[in-house]
Short mmCIF file of C-alpha atoms in Angstrom, two decimals:
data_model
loop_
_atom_site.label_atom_id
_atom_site.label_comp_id
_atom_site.label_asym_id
_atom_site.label_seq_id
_atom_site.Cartn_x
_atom_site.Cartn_y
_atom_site.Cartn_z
CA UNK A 12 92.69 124.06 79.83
CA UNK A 13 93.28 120.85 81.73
CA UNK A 14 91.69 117.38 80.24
CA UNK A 15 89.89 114.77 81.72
CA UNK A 16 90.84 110.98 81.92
CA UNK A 17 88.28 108.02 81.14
CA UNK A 18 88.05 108.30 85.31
CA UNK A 19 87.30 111.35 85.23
CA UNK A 20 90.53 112.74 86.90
CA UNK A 21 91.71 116.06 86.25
CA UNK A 22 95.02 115.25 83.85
CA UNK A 23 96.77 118.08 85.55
CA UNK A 24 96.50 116.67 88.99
CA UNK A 25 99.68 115.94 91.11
CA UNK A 26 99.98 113.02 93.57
CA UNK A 27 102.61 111.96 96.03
CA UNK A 28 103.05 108.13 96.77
CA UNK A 29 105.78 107.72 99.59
CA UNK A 30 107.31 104.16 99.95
CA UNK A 31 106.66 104.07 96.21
CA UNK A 32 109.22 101.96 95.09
CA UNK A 33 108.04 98.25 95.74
CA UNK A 34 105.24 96.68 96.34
CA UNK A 35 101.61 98.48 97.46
CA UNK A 36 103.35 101.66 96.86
CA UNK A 37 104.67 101.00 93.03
CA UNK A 38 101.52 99.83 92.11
CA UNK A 39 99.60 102.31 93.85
CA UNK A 40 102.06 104.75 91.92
CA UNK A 41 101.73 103.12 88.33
CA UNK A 42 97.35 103.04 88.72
CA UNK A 43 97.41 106.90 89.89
CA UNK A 44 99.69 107.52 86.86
CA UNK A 45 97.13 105.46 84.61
CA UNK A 46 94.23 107.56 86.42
CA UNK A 47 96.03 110.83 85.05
CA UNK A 48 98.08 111.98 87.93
CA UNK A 49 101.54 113.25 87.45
CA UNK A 50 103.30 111.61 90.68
CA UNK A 51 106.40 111.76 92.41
CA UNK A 52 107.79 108.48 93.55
CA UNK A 53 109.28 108.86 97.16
CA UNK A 54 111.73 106.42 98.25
CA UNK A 55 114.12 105.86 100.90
CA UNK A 56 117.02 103.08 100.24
CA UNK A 57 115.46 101.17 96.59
CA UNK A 58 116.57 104.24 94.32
CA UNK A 59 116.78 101.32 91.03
CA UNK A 60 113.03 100.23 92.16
CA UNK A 61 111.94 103.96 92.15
CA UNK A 62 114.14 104.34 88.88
CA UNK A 63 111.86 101.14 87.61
CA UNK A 64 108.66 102.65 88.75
CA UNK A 65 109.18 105.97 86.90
CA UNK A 66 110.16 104.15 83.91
CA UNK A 67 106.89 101.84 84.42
CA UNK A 68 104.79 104.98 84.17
CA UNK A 69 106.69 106.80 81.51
CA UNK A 70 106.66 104.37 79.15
CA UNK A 71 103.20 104.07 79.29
CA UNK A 72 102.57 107.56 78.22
CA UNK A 73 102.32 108.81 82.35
CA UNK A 74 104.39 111.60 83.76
CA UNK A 75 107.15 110.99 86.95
CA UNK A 76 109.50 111.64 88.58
CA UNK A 77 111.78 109.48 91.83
CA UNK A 78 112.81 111.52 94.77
CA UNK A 79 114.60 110.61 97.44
CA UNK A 80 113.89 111.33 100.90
CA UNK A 81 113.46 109.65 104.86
CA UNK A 82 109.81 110.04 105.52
CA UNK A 83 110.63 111.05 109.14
CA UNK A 84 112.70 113.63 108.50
CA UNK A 85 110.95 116.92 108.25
CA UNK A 86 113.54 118.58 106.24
CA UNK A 87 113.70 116.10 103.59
CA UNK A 88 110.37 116.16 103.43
CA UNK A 89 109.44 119.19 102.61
CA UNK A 90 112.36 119.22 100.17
CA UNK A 91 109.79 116.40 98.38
CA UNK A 92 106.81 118.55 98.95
CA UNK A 93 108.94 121.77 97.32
CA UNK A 94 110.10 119.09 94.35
CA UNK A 95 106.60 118.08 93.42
CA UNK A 96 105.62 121.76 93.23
CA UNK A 97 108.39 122.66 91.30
CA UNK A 98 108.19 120.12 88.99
CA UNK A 99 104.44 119.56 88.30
CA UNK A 100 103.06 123.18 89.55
CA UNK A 101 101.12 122.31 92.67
CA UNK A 102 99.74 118.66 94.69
CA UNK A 103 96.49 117.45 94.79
CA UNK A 104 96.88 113.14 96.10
CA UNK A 105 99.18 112.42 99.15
CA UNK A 106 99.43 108.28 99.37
CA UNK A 107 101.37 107.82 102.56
CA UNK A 108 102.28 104.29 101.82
CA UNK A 109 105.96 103.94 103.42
CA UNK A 110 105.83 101.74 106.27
CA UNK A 111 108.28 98.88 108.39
CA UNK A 112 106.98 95.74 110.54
CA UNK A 113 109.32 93.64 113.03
CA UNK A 114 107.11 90.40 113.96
CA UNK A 115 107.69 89.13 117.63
CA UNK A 116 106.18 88.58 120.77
CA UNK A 117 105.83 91.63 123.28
CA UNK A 118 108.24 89.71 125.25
CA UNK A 119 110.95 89.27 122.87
CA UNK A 120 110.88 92.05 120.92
CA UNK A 121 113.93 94.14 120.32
CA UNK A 122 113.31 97.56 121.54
CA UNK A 123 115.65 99.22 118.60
CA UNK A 124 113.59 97.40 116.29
CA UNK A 125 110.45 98.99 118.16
CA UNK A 126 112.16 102.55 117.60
CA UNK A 127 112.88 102.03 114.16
CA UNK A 128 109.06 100.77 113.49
CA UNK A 129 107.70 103.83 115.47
CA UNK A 130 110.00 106.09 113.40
CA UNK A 131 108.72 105.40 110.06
CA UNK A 132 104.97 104.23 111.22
CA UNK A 133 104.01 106.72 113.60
CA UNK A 134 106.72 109.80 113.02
CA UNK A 135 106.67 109.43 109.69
CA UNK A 136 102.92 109.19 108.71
CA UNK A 137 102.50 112.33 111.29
CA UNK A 138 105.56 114.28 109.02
CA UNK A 139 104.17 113.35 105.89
CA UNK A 140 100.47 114.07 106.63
CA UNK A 141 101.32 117.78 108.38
CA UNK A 142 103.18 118.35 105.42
CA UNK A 143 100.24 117.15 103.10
CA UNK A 144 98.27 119.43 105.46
CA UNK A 145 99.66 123.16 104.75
CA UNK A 146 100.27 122.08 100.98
CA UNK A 147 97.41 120.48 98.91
CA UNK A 148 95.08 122.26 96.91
CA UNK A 149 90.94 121.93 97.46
CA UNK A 150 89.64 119.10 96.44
CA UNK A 151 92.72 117.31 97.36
CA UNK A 152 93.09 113.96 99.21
CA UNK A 153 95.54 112.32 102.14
CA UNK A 154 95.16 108.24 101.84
CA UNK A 155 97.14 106.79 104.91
CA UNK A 156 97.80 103.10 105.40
CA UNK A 157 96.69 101.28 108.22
CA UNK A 158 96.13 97.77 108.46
CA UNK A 159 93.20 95.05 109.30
CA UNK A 160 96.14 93.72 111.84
CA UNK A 161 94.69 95.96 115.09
CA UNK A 162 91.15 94.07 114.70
CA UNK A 163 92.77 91.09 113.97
CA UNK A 164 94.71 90.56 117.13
CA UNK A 165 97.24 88.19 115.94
CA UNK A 166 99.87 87.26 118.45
CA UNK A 167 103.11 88.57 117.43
CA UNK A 168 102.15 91.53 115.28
CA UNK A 169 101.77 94.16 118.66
CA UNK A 170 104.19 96.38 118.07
CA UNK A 171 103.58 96.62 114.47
CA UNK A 172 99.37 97.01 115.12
CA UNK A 173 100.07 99.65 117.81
CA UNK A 174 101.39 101.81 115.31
CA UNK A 175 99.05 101.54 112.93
CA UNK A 176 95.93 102.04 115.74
CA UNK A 177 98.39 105.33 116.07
CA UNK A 178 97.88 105.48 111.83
CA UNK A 179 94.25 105.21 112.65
CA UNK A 180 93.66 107.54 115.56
CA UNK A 181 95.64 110.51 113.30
CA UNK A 182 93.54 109.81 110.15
CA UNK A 183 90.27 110.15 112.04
CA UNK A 184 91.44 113.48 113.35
CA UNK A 185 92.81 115.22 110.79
CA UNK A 186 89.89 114.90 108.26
CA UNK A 187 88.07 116.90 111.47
CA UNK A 188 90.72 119.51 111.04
CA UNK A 189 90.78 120.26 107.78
CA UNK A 190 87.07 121.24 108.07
CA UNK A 191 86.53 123.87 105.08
CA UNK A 192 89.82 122.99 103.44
CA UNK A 193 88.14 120.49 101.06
CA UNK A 194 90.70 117.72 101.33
CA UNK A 195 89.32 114.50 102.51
CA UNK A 196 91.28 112.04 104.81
CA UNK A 197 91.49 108.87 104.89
CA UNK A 198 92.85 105.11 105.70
CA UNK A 199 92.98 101.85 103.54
CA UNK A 200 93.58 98.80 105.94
CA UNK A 201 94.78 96.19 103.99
CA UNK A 202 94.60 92.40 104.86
CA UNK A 203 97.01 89.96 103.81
CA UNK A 204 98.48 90.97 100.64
CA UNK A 205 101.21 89.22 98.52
CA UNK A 206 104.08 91.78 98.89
CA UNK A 207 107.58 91.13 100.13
CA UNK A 208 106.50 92.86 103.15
CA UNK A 209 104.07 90.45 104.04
CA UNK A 210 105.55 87.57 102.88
CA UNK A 211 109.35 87.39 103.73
CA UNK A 212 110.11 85.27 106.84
CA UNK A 213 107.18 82.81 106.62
CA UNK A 214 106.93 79.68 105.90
CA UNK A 215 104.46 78.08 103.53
CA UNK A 216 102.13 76.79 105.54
CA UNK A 217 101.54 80.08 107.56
CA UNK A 218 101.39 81.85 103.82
CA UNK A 219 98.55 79.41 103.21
CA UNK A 220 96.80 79.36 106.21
CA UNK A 221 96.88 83.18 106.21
CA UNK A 222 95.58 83.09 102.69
CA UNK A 223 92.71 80.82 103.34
CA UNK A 224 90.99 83.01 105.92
CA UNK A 225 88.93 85.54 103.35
CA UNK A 226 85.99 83.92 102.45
CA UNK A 227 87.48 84.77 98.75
CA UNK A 228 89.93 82.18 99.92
CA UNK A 229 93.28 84.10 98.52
CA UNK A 230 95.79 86.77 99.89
CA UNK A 231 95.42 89.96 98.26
CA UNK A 232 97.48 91.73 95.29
CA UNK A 233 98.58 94.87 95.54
CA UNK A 234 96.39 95.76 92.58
CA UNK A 235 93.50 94.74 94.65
CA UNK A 236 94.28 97.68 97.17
CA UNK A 237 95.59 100.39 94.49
CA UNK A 238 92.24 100.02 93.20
CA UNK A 239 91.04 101.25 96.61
CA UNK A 240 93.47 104.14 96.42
CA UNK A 241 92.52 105.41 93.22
CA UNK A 242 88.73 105.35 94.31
CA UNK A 243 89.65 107.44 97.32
CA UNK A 244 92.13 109.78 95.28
CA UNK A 245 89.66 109.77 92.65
CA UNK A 246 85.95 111.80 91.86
CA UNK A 247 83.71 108.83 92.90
CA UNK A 248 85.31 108.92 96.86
CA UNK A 249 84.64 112.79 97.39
CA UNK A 250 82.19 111.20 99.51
CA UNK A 251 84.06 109.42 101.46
CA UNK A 252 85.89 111.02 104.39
CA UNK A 253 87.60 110.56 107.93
CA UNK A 254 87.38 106.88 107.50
CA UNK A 255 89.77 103.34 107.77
CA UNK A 256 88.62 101.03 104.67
CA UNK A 257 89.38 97.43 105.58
CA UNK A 258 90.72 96.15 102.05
CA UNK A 259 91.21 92.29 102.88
CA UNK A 260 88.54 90.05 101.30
CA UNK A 261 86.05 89.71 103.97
CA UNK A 262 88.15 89.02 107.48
CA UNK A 263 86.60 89.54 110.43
#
């Protein structure tokens, strides 16, 4: 017989946290692990930070394991899917966290660089989420990311917040079509959060203008929006379903 965690999560539940190497992702992996979930660290080019991240979790008494594989790419995808099944007996969490942004005017953006984002964004989440579709068991969750960006309409960031309306759009959906399946679906839209994501390529006054916008007056952590995760992933957020949770202090 399975336990059950001070959260009340089932210990023998299974998550998948893609882009789970760095940042949102890694600590989204390491709080699901601390929740009770075995999970399976997806990663794409940052095999030592996955390495890290499994260690992180192990070494706290969790169970992990890294795997390897392009988020776009429907064979390797699956071949993470098959892994986690293998490995931990079935999956119950899929945290689509794996995700790109190139910052530029409409004008001057570089259309390759528009590809690439709309690979891993849009392709990607749509990969991911079919896969988490046909696999996970009832009472199961899919937690896409979005962002606040779309509402936001900050110049610069249209590319990047045209994907993740697409991230939005696909969430709202799905939860519709897995009517009867028992697997809720939803978004966490996070705000500006101190990650290298976010941060690399801007200067210090545009980090601290950025950060004084919440009225909490600070950019977010990435423990601010794993908490968020775990929520939805967890018993209290069965409640909760086909819907984009703006995670960013209070911006309007």
């Amino acid at each position: 017989m399975s336990e059950q965690t001070s959260t009340g999560v089932d210990s023998g539940r299974v998550a998948i946290v893609t882009g789970g190497s760095r940042g949102i992702g890694r600590e989204t992996a390491e709080r699901l692990a601390a929740d009770g979930f075995a999970v399976v660290v997806n990663f794409a080019g940052h095999e030592a930070e996955a390495g890290k991240t499994v260690a992180a979790i192990t070494e706290a008494g969790g169970r992990a394991i890294a795997f390897r594989a392009d988020v776009a790419d429907e064979t390797e995808v699956s071949a993470l899917f098959d892994a986690a099944q293998s490995t931990f007996g079935g999956i119950d969490v899929v945290v689509h966290a794996a995700g790109v942004m190139a910052l530029a005017p409409l004008v001057d953006l570089d259309l390759d660089a528009l590809d690439r984002m709309h690979r891993t964004n849009i392709r990607g989440m749509f990969v991911v989420d079919r896969e988490a579709a046909r696999r996970l068991r009832a009472g199961g969750a899919i937690v896409n990311f979005s962002s606040s960006v779309p509402a936001l309409a900050i110049p610069g960031y249209s590319a990047y917040a045209a994907s993740k309306g697409a991230v939005d759009a696909l969430t709202l959906i799905l939860a519709r079509e897995m009517r009867g399946r028992d697997i809720t679906v939803n978004a966490v839209a996070p705000g500006p959060t101190a990650t290298a994501l976010f941060l690399d390529g801007k200067d210090e006054e545009t980090i601290a203008r950025m950060a004084a916008q919440p009225p909490l007056e600070r950019l977010g952590t990435p423990q601010d929006i794993a908490g968020v995760v775990s929520f939805l992933a967890g018993p209290a957020g069965r409640w909760i379903n086909g819907q984009v949770l703006r995670a960013n202090g209070g911006i309007v």
